[in-house]
Coordinates of N, CA and C in Angstrom, one line a residue:
X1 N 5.9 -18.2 -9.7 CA 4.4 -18.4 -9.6 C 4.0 -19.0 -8.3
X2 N 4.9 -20.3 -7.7 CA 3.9 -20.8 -6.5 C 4.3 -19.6 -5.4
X3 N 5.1 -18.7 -5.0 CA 5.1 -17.8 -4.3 C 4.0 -16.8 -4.2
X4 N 4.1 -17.0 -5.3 CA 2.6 -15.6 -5.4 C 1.2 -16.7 -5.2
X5 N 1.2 -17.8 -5.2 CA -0.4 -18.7 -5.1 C 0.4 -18.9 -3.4
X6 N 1.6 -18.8 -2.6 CA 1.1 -19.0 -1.6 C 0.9 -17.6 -0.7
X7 N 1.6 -16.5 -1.3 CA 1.8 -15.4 -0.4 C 0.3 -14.8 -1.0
X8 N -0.7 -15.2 -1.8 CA -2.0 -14.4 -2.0 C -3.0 -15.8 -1.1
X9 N -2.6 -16.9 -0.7 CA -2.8 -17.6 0.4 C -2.9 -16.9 2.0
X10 N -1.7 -16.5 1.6 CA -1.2 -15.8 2.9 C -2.5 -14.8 3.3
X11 N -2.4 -13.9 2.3 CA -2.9 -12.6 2.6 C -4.5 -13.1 2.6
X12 N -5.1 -13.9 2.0 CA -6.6 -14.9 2.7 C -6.8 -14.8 3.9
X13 N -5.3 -15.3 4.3 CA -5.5 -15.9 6.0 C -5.7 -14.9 6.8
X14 N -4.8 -14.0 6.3 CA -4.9 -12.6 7.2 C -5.9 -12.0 7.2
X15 N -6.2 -11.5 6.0 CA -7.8 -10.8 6.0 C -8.9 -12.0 6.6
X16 N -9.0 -12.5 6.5 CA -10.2 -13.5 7.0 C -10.2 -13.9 8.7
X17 N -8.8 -13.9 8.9 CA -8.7 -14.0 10.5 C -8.2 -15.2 11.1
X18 N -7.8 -16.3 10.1 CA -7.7 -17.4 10.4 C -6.4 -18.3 10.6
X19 N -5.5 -17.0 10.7 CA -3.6 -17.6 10.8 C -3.8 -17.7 12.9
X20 N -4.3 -16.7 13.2 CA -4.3 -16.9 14.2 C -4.9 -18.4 15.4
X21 N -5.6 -18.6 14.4 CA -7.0 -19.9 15.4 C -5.5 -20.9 15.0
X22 N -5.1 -21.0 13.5 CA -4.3 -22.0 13.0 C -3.0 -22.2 14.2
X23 N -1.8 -21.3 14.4 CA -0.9 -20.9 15.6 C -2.0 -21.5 17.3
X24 N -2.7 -20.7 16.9 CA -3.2 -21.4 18.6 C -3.9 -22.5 19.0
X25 N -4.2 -23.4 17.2 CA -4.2 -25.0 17.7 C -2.7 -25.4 17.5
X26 N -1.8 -25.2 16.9 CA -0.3 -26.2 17.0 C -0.2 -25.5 18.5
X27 N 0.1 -24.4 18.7 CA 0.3 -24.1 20.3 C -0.3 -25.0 21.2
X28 N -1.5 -25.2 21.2 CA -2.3 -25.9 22.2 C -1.9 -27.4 22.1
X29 N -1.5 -28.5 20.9 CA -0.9 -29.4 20.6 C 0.1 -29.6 21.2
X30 N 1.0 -28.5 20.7 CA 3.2 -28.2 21.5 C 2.5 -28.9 22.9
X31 N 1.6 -27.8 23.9 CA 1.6 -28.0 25.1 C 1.0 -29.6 25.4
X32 N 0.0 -29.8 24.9 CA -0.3 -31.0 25.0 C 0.4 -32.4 25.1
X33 N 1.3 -32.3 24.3 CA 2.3 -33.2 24.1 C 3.1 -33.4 25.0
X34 N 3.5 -31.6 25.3 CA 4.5 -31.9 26.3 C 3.9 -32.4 27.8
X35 N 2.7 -32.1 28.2 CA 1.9 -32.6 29.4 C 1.9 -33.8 29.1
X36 N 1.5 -34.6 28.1 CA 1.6 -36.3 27.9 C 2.8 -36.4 28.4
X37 N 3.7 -36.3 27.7 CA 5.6 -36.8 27.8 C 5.7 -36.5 29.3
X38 N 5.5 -35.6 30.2 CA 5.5 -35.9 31.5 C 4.9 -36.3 32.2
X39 N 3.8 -36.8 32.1 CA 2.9 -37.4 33.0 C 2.9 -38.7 31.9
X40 N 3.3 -39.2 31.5 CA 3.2 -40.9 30.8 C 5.1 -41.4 30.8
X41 N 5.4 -40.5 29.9 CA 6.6 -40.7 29.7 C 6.2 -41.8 28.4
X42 N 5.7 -41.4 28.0 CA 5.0 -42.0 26.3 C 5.0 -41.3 25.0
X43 N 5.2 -41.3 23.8 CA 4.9 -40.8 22.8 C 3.3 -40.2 22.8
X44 N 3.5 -39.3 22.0 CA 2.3 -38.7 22.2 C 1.2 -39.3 20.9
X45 N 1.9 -39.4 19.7 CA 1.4 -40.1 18.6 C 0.6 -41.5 19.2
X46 N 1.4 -42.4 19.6 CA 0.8 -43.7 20.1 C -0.3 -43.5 21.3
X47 N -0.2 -42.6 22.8 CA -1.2 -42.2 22.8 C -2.8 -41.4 22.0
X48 N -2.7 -40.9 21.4 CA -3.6 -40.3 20.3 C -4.3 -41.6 19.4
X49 N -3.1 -42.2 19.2 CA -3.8 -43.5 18.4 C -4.4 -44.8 19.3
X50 N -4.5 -44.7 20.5 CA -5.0 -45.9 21.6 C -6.1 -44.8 22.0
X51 N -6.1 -43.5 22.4 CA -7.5 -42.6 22.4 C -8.2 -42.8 21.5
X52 N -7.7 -42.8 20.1 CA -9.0 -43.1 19.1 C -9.2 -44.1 18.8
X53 N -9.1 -45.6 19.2 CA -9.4 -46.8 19.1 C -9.9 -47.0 20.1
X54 N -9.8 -46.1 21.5 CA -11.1 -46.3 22.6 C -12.3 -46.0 22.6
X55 N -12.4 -44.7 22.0 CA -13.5 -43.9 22.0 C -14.2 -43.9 20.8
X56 N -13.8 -44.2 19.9 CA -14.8 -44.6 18.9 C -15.8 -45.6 18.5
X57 N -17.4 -45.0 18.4 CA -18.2 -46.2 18.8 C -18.2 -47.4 17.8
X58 N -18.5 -48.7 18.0 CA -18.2 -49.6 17.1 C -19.5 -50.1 16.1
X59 N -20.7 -49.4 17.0 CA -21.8 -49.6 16.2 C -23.1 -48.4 16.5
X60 N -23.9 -48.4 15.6 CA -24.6 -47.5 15.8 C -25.9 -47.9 15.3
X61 N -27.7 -46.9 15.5 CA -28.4 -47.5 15.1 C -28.9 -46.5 13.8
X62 N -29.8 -47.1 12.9 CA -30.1 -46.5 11.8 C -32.1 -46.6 12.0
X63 N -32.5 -46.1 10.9 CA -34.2 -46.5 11.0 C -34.4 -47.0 10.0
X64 N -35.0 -47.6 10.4 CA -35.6 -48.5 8.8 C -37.7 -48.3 9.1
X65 N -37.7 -48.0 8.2 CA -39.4 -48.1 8.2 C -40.1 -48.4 6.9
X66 N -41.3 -49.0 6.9 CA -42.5 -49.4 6.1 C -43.2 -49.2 6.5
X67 N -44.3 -48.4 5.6 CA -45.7 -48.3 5.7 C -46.2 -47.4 7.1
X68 N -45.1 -46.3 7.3 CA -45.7 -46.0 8.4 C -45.1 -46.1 9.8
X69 N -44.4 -47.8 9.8 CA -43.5 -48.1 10.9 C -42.2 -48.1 10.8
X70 N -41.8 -47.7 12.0 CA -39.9 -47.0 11.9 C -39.9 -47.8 13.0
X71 N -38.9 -48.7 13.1 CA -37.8 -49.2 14.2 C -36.8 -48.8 14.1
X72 N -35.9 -49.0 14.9 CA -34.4 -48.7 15.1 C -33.8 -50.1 14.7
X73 N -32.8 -50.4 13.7 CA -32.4 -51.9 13.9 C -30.4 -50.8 13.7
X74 N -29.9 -51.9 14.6 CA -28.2 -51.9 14.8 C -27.6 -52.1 13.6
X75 N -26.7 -51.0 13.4 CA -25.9 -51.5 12.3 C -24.0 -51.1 12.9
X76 N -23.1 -51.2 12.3 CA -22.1 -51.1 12.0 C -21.5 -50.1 11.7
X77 N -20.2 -49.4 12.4 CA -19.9 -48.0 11.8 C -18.6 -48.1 11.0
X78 N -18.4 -46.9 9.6 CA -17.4 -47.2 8.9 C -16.5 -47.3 9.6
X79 N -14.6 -47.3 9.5 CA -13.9 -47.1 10.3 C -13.5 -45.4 9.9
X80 N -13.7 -45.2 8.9 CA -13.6 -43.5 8.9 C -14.5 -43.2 9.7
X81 N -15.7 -43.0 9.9 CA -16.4 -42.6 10.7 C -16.5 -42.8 12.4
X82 N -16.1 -43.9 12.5 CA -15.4 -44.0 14.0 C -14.4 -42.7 14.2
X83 N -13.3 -43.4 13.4 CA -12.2 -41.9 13.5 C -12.2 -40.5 13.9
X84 N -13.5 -40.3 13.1 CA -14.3 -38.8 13.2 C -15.3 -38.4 14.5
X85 N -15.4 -39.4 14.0 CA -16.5 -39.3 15.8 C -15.8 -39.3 17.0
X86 N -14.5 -40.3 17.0 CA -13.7 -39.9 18.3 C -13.1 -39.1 18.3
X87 N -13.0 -38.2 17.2 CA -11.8 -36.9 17.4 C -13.0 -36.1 17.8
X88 N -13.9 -35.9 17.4 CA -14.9 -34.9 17.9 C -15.2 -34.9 19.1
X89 N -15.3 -36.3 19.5 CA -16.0 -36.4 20.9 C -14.7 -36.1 22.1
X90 N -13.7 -36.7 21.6 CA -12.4 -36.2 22.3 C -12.5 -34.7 22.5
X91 N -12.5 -34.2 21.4 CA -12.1 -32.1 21.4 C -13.4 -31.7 21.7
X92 N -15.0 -32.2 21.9 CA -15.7 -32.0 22.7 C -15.6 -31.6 24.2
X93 N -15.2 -33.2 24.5 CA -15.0 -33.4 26.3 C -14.0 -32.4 26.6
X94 N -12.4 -32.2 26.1 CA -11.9 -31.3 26.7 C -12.5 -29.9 26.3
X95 N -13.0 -29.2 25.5 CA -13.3 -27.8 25.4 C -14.4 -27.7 26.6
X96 N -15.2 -29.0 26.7 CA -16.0 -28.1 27.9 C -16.0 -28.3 29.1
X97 N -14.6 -29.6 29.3 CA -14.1 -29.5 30.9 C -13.0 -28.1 30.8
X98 N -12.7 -27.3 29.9 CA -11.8 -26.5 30.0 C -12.7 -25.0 30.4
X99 N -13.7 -25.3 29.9 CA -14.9 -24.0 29.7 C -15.2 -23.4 31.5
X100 N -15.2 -22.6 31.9 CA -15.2 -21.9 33.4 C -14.6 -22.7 34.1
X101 N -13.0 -23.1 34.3 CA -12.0 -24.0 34.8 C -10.7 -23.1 34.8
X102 N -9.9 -23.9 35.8 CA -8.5 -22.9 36.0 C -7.8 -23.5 35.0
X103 N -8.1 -25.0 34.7 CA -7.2 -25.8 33.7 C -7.2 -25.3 32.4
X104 N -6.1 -24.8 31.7 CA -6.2 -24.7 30.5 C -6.5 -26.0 29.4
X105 N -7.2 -25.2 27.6 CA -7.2 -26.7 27.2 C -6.6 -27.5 26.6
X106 N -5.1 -26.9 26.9 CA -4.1 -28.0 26.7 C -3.8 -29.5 28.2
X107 N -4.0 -28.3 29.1 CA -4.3 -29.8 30.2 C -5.7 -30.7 29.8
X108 N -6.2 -29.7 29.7 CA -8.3 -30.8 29.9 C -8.0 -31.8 28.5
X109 N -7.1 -31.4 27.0 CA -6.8 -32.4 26.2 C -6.2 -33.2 26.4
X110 N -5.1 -32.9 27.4 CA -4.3 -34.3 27.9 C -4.5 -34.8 28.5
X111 N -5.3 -34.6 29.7 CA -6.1 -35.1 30.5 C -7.2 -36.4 30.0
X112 N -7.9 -36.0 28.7 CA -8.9 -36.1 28.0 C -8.5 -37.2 27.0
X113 N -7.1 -37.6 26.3 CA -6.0 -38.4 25.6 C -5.7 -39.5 26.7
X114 N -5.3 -39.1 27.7 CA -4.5 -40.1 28.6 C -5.8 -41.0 28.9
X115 N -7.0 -40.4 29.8 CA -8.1 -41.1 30.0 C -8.6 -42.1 28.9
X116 N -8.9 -41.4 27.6 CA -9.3 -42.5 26.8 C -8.4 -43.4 26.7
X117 N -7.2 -43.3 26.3 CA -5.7 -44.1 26.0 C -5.9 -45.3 27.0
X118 N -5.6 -44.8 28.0 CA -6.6 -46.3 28.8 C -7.5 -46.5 29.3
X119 N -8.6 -46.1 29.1 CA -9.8 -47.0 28.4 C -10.4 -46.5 30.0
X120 N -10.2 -45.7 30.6 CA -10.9 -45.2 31.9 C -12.4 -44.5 31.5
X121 N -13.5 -44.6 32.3 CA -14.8 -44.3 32.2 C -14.3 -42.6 32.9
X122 N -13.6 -42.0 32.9 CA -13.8 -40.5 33.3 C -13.4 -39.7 31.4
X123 N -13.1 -40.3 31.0 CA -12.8 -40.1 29.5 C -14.1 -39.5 28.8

């Protein structure tokens, strides 16, 4: 029985189109890692985790209003939502320093990892 719940999985992926995007994010990752590990000579895990502890914002604003009147007052962001926010804004910056570039976007993500990792304003 789980063969057939994963091979009628399978056959999802294929008709729908989406084995392929799946292969060419771990591909783009493989390469990624390997551009860290030579240019740092670091774990690629521990970078990834000092990138999303740079780039994720620590507060944000909300609106509060009565009667008409809306201010902005500062609040506090969850830590899941940091998380999310830096992975986005991470795989933002490199897809569109990769976008009409000779660098592919396994460089512009490593590129994009190492910069935040320490905490450089080109990140």
């Amino acid at each position: 029985m789980p063969y057939r719940i994963a091979h009628g999985q399978l056959d999802d992926d294929v008709r729908r189109g989406t084995t392929r995007k799946k292969l060419m994010a771990v591909r783009i990752l493989k390469y990624t890692s390997e551009i860290i590990h030579l240019l740092t000579d670091q774990n690629l895990i521990q970078i990834m985790v000092d990138a999303i502890i740079n780039s994720g914002p620590r507060e944000d604003s909300t609106r509060i209003g009565m009667a008409g009147v809306v201010r902005r007052h500062a609040v506090d962001v969850s830590p899941l939502c940091r998380v999310n926010q830096a992975i986005y804004l991470l795989t933002t910056g490199a897809r569109e320093a990769a976008f009409r570039s000779t660098k592919t976007i396994a460089e512009c993500l490593a590129d994009e990892l190492i910069n935040a990792a320490k905490g450089s304003s080109n990140s």
